[in-house]
CSV table of C-alpha atoms and ligand atoms in Angstrom, one decimal:
chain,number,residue,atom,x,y,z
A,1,UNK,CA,5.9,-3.6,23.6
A,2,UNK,CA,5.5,-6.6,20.6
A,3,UNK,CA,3.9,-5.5,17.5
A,4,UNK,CA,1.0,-7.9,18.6
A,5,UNK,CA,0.3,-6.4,22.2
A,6,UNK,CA,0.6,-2.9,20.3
A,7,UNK,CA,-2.4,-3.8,18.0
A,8,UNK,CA,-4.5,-4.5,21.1
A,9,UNK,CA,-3.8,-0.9,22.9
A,10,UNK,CA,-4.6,2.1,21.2
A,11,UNK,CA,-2.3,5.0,20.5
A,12,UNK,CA,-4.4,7.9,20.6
A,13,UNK,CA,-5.2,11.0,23.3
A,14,UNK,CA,-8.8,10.3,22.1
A,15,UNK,CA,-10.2,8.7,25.0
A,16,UNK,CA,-14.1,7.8,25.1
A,17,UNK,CA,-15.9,8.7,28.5
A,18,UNK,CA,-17.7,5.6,29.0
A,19,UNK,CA,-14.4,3.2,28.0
A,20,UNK,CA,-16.0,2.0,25.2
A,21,UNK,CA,-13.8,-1.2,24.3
A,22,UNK,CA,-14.4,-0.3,20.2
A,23,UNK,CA,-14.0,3.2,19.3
A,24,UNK,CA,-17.5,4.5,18.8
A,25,UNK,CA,-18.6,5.9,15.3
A,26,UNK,CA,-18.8,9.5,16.0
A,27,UNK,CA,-21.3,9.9,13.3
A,28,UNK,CA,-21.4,13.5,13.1
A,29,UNK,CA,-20.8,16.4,10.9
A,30,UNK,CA,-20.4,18.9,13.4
A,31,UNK,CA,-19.5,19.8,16.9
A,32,UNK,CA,-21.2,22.1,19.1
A,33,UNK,CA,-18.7,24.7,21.0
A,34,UNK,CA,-18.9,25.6,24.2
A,35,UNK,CA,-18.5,29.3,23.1
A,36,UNK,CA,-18.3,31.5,19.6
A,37,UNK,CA,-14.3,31.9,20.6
A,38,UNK,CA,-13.6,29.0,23.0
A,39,UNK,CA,-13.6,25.9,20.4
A,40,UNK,CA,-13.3,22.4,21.7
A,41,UNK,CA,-10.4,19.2,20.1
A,42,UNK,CA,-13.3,18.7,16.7
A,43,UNK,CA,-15.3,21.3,15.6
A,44,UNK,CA,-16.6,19.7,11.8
A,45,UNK,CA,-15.8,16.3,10.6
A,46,UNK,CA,-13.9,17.1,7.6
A,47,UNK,CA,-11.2,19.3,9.6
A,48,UNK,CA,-11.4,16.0,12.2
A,49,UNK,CA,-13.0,13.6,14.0
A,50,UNK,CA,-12.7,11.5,17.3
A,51,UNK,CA,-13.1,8.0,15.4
A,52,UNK,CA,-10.6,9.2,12.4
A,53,UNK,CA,-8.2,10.8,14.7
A,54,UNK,CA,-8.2,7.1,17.0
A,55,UNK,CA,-7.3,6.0,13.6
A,56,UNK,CA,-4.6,8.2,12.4
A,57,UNK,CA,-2.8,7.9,15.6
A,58,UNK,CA,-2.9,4.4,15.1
A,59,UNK,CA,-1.3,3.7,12.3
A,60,UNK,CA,1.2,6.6,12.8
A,61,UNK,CA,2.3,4.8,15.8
A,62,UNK,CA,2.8,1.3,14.1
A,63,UNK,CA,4.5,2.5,11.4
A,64,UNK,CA,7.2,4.6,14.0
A,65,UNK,CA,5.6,8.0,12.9
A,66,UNK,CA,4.0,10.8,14.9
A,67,UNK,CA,1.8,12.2,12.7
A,68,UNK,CA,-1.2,10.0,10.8
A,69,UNK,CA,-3.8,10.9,7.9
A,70,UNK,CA,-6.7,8.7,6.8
A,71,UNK,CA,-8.5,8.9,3.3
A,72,UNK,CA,-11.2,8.0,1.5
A,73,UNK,CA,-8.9,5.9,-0.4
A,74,UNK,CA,-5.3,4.8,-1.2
A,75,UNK,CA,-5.4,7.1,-4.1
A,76,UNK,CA,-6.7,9.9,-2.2
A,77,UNK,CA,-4.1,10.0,0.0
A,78,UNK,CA,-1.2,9.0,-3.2
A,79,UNK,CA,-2.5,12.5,-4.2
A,80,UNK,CA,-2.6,14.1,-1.0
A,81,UNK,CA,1.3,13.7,-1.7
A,82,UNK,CA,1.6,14.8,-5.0
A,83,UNK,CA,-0.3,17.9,-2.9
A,84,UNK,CA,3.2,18.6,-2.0
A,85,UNK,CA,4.7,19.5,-5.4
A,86,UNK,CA,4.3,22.9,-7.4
A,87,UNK,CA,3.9,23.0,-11.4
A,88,UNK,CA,7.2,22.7,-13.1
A,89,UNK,CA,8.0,19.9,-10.1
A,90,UNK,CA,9.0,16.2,-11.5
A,91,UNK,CA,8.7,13.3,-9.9
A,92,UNK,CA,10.6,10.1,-10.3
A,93,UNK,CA,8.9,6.8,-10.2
A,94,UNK,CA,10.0,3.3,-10.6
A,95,UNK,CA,7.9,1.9,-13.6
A,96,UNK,CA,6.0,-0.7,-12.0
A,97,UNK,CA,4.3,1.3,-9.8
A,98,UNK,CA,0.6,0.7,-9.4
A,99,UNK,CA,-2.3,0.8,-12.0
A,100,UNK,CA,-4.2,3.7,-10.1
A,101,UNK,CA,-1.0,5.3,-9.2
A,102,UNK,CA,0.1,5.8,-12.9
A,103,UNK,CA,-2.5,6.9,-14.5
A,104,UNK,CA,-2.7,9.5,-11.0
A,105,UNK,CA,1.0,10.7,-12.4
A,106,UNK,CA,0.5,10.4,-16.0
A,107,UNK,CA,-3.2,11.6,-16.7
A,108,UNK,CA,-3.8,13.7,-14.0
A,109,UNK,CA,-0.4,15.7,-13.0
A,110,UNK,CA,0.1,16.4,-16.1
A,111,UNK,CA,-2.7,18.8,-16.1
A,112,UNK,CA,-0.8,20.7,-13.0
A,113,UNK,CA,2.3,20.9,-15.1
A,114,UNK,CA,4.0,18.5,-13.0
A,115,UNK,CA,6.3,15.7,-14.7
A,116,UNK,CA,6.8,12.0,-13.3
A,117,UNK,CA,9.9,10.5,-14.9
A,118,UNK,CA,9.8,6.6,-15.0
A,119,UNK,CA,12.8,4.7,-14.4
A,120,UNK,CA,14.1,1.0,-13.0
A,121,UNK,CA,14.4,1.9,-9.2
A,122,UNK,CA,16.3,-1.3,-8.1
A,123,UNK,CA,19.0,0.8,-9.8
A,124,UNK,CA,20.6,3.1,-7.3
A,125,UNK,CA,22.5,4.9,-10.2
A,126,UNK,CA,19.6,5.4,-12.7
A,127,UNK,CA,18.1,7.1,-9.9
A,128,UNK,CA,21.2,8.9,-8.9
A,129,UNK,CA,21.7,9.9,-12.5
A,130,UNK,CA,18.0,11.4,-13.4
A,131,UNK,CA,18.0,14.0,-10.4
A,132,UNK,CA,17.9,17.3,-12.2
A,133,UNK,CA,16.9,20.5,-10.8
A,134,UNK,CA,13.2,20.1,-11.1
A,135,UNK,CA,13.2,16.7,-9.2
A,136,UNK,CA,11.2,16.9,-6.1
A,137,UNK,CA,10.2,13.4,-5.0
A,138,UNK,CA,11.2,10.1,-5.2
A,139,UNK,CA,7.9,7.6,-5.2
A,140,UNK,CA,8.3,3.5,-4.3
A,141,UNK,CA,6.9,0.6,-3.8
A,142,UNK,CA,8.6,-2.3,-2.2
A,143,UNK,CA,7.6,-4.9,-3.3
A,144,UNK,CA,6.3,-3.2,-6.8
A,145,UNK,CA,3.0,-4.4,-8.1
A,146,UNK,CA,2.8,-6.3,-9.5
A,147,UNK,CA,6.3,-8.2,-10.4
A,148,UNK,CA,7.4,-8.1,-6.8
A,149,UNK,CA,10.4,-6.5,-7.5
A,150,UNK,CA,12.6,-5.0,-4.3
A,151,UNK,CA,13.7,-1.9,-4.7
A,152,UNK,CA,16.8,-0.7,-2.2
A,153,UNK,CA,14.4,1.8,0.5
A,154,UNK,CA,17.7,2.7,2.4
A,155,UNK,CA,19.8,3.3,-0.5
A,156,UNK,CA,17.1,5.5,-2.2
A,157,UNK,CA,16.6,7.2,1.5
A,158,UNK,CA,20.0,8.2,1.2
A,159,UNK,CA,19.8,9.8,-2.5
A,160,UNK,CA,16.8,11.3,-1.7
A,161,UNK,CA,18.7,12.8,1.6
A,162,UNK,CA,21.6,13.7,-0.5
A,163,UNK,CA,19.7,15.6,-3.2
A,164,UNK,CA,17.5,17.4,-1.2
A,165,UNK,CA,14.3,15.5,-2.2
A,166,UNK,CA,10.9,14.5,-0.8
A,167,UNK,CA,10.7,10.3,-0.5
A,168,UNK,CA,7.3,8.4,-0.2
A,169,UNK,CA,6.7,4.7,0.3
A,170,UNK,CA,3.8,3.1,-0.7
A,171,UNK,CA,3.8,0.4,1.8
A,172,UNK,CA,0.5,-1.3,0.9
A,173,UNK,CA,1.7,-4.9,-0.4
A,174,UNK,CA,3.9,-5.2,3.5
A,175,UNK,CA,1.9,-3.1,6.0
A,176,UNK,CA,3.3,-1.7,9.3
A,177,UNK,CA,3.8,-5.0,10.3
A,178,UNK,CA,6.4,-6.2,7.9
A,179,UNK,CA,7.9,-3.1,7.1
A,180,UNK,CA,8.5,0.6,8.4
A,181,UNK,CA,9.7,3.2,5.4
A,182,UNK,CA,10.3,5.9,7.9
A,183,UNK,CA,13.0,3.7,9.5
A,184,UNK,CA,14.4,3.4,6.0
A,185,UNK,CA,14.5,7.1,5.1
A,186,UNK,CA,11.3,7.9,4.0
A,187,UNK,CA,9.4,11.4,4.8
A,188,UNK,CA,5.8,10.1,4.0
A,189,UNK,CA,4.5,6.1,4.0
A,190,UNK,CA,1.3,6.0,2.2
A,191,UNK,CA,-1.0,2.6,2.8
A,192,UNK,CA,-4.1,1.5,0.5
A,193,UNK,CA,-5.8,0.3,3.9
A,194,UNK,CA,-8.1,-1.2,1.5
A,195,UNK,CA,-6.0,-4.1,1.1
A,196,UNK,CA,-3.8,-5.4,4.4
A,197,UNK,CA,-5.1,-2.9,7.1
A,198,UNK,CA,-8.8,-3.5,6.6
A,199,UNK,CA,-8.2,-6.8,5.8
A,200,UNK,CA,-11.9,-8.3,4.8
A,201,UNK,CA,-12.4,-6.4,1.7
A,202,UNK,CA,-15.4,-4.5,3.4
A,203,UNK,CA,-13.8,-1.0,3.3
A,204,UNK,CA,-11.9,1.5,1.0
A,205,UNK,CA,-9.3,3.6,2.4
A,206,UNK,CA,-5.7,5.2,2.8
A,207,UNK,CA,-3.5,6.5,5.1
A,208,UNK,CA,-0.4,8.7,5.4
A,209,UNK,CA,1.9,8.6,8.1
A,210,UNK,CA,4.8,11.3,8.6
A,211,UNK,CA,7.2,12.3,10.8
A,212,UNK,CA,8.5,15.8,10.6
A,213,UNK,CA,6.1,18.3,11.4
A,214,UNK,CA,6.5,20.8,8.6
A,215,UNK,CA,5.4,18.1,5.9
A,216,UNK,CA,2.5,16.8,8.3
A,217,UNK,CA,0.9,20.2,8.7
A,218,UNK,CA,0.9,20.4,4.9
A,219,UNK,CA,-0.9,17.0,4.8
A,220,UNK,CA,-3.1,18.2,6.8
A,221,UNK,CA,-3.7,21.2,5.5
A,222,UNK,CA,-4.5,19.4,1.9
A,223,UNK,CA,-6.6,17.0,3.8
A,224,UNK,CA,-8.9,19.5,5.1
A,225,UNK,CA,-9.1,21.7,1.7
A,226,UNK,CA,-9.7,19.1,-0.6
A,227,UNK,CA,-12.4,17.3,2.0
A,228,UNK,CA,-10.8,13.9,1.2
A,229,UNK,CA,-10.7,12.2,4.7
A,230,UNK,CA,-12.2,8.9,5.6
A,231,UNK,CA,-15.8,8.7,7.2
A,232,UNK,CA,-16.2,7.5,11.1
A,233,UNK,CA,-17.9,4.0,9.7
A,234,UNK,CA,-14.7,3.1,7.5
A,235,UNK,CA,-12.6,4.5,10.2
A,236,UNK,CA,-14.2,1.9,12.5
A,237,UNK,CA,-14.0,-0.9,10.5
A,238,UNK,CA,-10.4,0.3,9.5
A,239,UNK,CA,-10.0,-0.1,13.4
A,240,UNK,CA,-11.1,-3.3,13.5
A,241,UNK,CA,-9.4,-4.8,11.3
A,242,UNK,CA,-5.7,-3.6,13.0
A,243,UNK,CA,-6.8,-5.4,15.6
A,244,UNK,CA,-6.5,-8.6,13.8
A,245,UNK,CA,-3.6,-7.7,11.3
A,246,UNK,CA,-1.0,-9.8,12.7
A,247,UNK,CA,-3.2,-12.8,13.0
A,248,UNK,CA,-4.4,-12.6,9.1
A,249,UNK,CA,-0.9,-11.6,7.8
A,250,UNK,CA,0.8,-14.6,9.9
A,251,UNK,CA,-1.7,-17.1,8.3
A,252,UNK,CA,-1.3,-15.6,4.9
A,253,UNK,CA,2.3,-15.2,4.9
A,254,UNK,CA,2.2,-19.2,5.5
A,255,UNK,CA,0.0,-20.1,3.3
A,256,UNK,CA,1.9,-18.1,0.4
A,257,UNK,CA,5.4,-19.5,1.3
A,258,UNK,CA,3.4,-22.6,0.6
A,259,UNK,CA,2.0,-22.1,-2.2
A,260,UNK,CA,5.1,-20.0,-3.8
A,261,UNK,CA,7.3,-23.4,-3.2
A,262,UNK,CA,4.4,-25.5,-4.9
A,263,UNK,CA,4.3,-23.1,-7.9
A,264,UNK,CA,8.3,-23.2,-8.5
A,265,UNK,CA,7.7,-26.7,-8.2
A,266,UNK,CA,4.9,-26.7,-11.2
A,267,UNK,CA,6.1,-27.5,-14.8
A,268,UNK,CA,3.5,-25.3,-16.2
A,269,UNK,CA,4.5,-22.0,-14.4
A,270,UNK,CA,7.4,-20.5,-16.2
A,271,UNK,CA,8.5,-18.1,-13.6
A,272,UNK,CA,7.1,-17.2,-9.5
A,273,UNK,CA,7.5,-14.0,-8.3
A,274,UNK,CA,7.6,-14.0,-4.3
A,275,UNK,CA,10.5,-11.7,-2.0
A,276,UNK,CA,9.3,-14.7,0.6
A,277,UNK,CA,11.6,-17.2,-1.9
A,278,UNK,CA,15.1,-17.6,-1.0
A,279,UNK,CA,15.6,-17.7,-5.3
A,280,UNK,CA,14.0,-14.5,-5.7
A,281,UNK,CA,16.5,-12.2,-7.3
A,282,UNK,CA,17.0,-9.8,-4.2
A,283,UNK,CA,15.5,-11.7,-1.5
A,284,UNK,CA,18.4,-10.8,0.5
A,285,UNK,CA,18.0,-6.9,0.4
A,286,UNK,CA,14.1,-7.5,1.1
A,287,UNK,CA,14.6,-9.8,4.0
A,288,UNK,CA,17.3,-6.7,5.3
A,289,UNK,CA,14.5,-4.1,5.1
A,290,UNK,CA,11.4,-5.8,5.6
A,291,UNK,CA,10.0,-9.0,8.4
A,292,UNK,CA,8.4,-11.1,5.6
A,293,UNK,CA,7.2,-12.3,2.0
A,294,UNK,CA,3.9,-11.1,2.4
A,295,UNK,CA,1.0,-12.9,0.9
A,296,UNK,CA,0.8,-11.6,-2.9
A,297,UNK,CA,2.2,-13.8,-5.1
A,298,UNK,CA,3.0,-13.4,-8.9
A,299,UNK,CA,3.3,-16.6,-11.7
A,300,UNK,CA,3.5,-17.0,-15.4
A,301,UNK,CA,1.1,-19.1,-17.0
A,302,UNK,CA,2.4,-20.6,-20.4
A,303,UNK,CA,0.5,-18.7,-22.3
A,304,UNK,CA,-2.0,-15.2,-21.7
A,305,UNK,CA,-4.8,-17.7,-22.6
A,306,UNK,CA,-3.6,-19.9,-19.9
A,307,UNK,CA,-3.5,-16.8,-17.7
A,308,UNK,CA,-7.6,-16.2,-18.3
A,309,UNK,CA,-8.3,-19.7,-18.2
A,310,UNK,CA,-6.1,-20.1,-14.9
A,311,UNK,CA,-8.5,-17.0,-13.4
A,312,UNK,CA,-11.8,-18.3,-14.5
A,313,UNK,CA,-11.2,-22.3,-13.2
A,314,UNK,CA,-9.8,-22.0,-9.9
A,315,UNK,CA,-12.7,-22.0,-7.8
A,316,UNK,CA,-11.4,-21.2,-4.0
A,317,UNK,CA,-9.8,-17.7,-5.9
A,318,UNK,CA,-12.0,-14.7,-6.3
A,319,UNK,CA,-11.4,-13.5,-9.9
A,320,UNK,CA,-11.1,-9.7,-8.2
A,321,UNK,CA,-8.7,-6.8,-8.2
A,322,UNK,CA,-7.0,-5.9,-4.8
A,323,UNK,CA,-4.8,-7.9,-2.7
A,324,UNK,CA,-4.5,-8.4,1.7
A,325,UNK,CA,-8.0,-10.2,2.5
A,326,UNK,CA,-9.0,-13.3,4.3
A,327,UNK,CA,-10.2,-14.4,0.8
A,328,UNK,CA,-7.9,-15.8,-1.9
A,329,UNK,CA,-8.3,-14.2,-4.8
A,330,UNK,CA,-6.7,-14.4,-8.0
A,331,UNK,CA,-6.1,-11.9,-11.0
A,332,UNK,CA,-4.9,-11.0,-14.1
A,333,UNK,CA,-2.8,-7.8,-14.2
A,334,UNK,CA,-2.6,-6.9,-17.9
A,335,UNK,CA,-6.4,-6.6,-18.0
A,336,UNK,CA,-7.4,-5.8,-14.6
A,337,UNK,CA,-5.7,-4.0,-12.2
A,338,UNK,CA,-3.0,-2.4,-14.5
A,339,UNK,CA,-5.3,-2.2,-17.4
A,340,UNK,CA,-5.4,1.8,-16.6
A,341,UNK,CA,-1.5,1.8,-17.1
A,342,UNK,CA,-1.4,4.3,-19.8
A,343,UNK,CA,-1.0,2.0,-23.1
A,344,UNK,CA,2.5,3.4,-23.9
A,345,UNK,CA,4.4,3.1,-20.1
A,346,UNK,CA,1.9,-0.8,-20.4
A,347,UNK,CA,4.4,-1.1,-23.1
A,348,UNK,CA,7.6,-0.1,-21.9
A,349,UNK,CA,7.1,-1.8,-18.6
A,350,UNK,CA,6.7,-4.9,-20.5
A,351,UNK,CA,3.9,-6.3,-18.2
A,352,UNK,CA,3.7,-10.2,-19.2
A,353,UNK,CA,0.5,-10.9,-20.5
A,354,UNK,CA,0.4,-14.5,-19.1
A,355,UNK,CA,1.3,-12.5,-15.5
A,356,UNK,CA,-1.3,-14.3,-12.4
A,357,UNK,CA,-1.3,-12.6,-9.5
A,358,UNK,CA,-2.6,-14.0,-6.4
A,359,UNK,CA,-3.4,-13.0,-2.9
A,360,UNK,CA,-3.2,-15.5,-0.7
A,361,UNK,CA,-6.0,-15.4,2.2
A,362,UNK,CA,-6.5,-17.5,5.3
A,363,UNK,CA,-8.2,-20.9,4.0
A,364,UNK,CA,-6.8,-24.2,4.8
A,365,UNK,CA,-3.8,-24.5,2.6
A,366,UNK,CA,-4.1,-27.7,1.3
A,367,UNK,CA,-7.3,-26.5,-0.2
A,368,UNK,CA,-5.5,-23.3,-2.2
A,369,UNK,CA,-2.7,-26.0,-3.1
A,370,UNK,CA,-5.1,-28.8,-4.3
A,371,UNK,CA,-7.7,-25.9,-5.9
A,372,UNK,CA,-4.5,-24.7,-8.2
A,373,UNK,CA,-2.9,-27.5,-9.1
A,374,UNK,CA,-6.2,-28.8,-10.5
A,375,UNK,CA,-6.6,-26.1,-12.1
A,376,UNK,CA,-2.9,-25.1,-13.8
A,377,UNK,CA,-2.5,-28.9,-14.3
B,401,LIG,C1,-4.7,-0.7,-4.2
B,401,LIG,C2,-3.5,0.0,-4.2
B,401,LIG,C3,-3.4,1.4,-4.2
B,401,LIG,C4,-4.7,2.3,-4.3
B,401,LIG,O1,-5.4,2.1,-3.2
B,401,LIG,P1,-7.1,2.3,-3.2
B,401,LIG,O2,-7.4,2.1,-1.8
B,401,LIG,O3,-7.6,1.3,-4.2
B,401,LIG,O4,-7.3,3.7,-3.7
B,401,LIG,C5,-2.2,2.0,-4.2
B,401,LIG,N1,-1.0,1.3,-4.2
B,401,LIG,C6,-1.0,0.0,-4.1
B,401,LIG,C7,0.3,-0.8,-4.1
B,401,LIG,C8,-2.2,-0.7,-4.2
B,401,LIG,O5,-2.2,-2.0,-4.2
């Protein structure tokens, strides 16, 4: 089956008895037993639930894995990972991972005794290189967040393989549809669902999808002991909004290859960051691991003045963090969504202050492309 007739049939054992064509909201904290020592498939909503578990096996089946976990959030489930490691662990991390992800690794690991080393991921001997003993995971995003950069998934697949290490994805800026980690090597794909998945910018949530069964009845086992699963509503809406991924990411993926080609084009914008460009620096690697460009789209302004001012005229662009909805919507790293990037790794990463970042939605693109070119100039 096509990746478009597989969003219409769902995956999961979890069959409703009237055929419901949505999964219903199984609103419910708790499940009544047919005996104290015969227990039925749920028996309390944080262990699992019918319209979370429709979910899970969702998404684990787009993304080629047999074993899903949905959160509260993407950051619940980033930690759900980090779960994983024991005090004295260490991590390694490419340094433009995302806002909420680094201050996750720097502010609150550190309390567990466990070390994330920060390093440039697009180089496979830098990573090769800072394995030492304590190394446990290797943590990527493809494309990073903001910059766009492509980091190799199968050549870091293969070190982690090598070394003996854990390797999670986050595969929020391509979703399953664009790109499959666990094809690529990786043990765990983590997805903010609040951004691609969902879709409309209605819902918070995350998801982990693994393959081997030892790591997935550790997930699960941290998913029911912390208590950080996803509710039935967001679940449903989660749900719904699969159904349409394909349909929004097509439109998007459009409108940004449009809009990427205009920016290049624009005197005013020193640099474009898009994987969908044939001059991005590695679009050849990208287009090797993944279907698409996507719809997030990086520029420099000419100055970090410009960069605000940019933000705050273009009408048809929400000024808002987060990226993967029907609405366009435009921001400004440095002070928004990276602005809890601990001030010295801020530093080292060398985050542009005149960095734009836009997410392209499903308007009529001549109306994006005339809204920013009034408004750059
Ligand atoms: C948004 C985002 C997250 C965090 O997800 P939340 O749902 O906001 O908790 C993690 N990684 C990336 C790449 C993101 O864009």
């Amino acid at each position: 089956m096509k990746f478009a007739t597989r969003l219409q049939q769902l995956a999961s054992e979890v069959v409703d008895q009237y055929g419901a064509m949505a999964t219903p909201i199984y609103q419910t904290a708790t499940f009544e037993q047919e005996s104290a020592d015969m227990h039925g498939a749920f028996d309390y909503s944080r262990s699992g639930n019918p319209t979370r578990k429709v979910l899970e096996d969702q998404v684990a089946a787009l993304e080629g894995g047999a074993y899903g976990f949905a959160f509260a959030s993407g950051m619940a489930a980033t930690t759900a990972i980090t779960r994983l490691l024991r005090p004295g662990d260490e991590i390694l991390a490419d340094w433009d991972v995302y806002g909420g992800t680094s201050r996750l690794f720097g502010s609150i690991l550190e309390r567990a005794n466990i070390r994330v080393r920060y390093l440039d991921a697009t180089d496979l001997q830098q990573v090769r290189d800072a394995i030492n003993p304590a190394t446990k995971l290797i943590f990527a995003e493809s494309p990073t967040n903001p910059l766009l950069r492509i980091l190799d998934l199968r050549g870091l697949g293969t070190i982690a393989k090598e070394a003996g290490l854990l390797f999670a994805v986050d595969n929020s800026t391509m979703s399953p549809y664009l790109q499959n980690p666990l094809e690529l090597g990786a043990h765990v794909v983590m997805h903010s669902a609040t951004k691609f998945l969902g879709g409309h910018s209605d819902t918070t949530g995350g998801i982990l999808v693994a393959n081997d069964e030892a790591i997935a009845k550790e997930l699960r086992f941290v998913q029911n002991s912390e208590g950080t699963a996803l509710g039935p509503l967001d679940c449903f809406l989660l749900l719904r909004g699969l159904k349409t991924l394909k349909l929004r990411m097509d439109a998007q993926q459009t409108n940004a290859m449009k809009i990427a080609e205009a920016l290049t084009q624009n005197a005013k914008v020193q640099q474009v960051f898009f994987p969908g460009l044939a001059t991005h620096a590695r679009h050849e690697l990208h287009a090797q691991q993944a279907r698409g460009g996507g719809s997030v789209i990086s520029f420099r302004a000419s100055s970090p003045e410009e960069a605000n001012r940019i933000a705050k005229d273009a009408q048809l662009f929400a000024i808002a963090v987060s990226f993967g909805s029907t609405h366009s919507t435009i921001s400004v790293p440095h002070s928004m969504s990276h602005a809890s990037v601990p001030a010295a790794l801020r530093e080292q990463r060398g985050l542009p202050l005149d960095l734009v970042r836009l997410s392209i939605g499903v308007e009529d693109v001549d109306d994006l492309l005339e809204d920013l070119s009034r408004t750059i100039g």
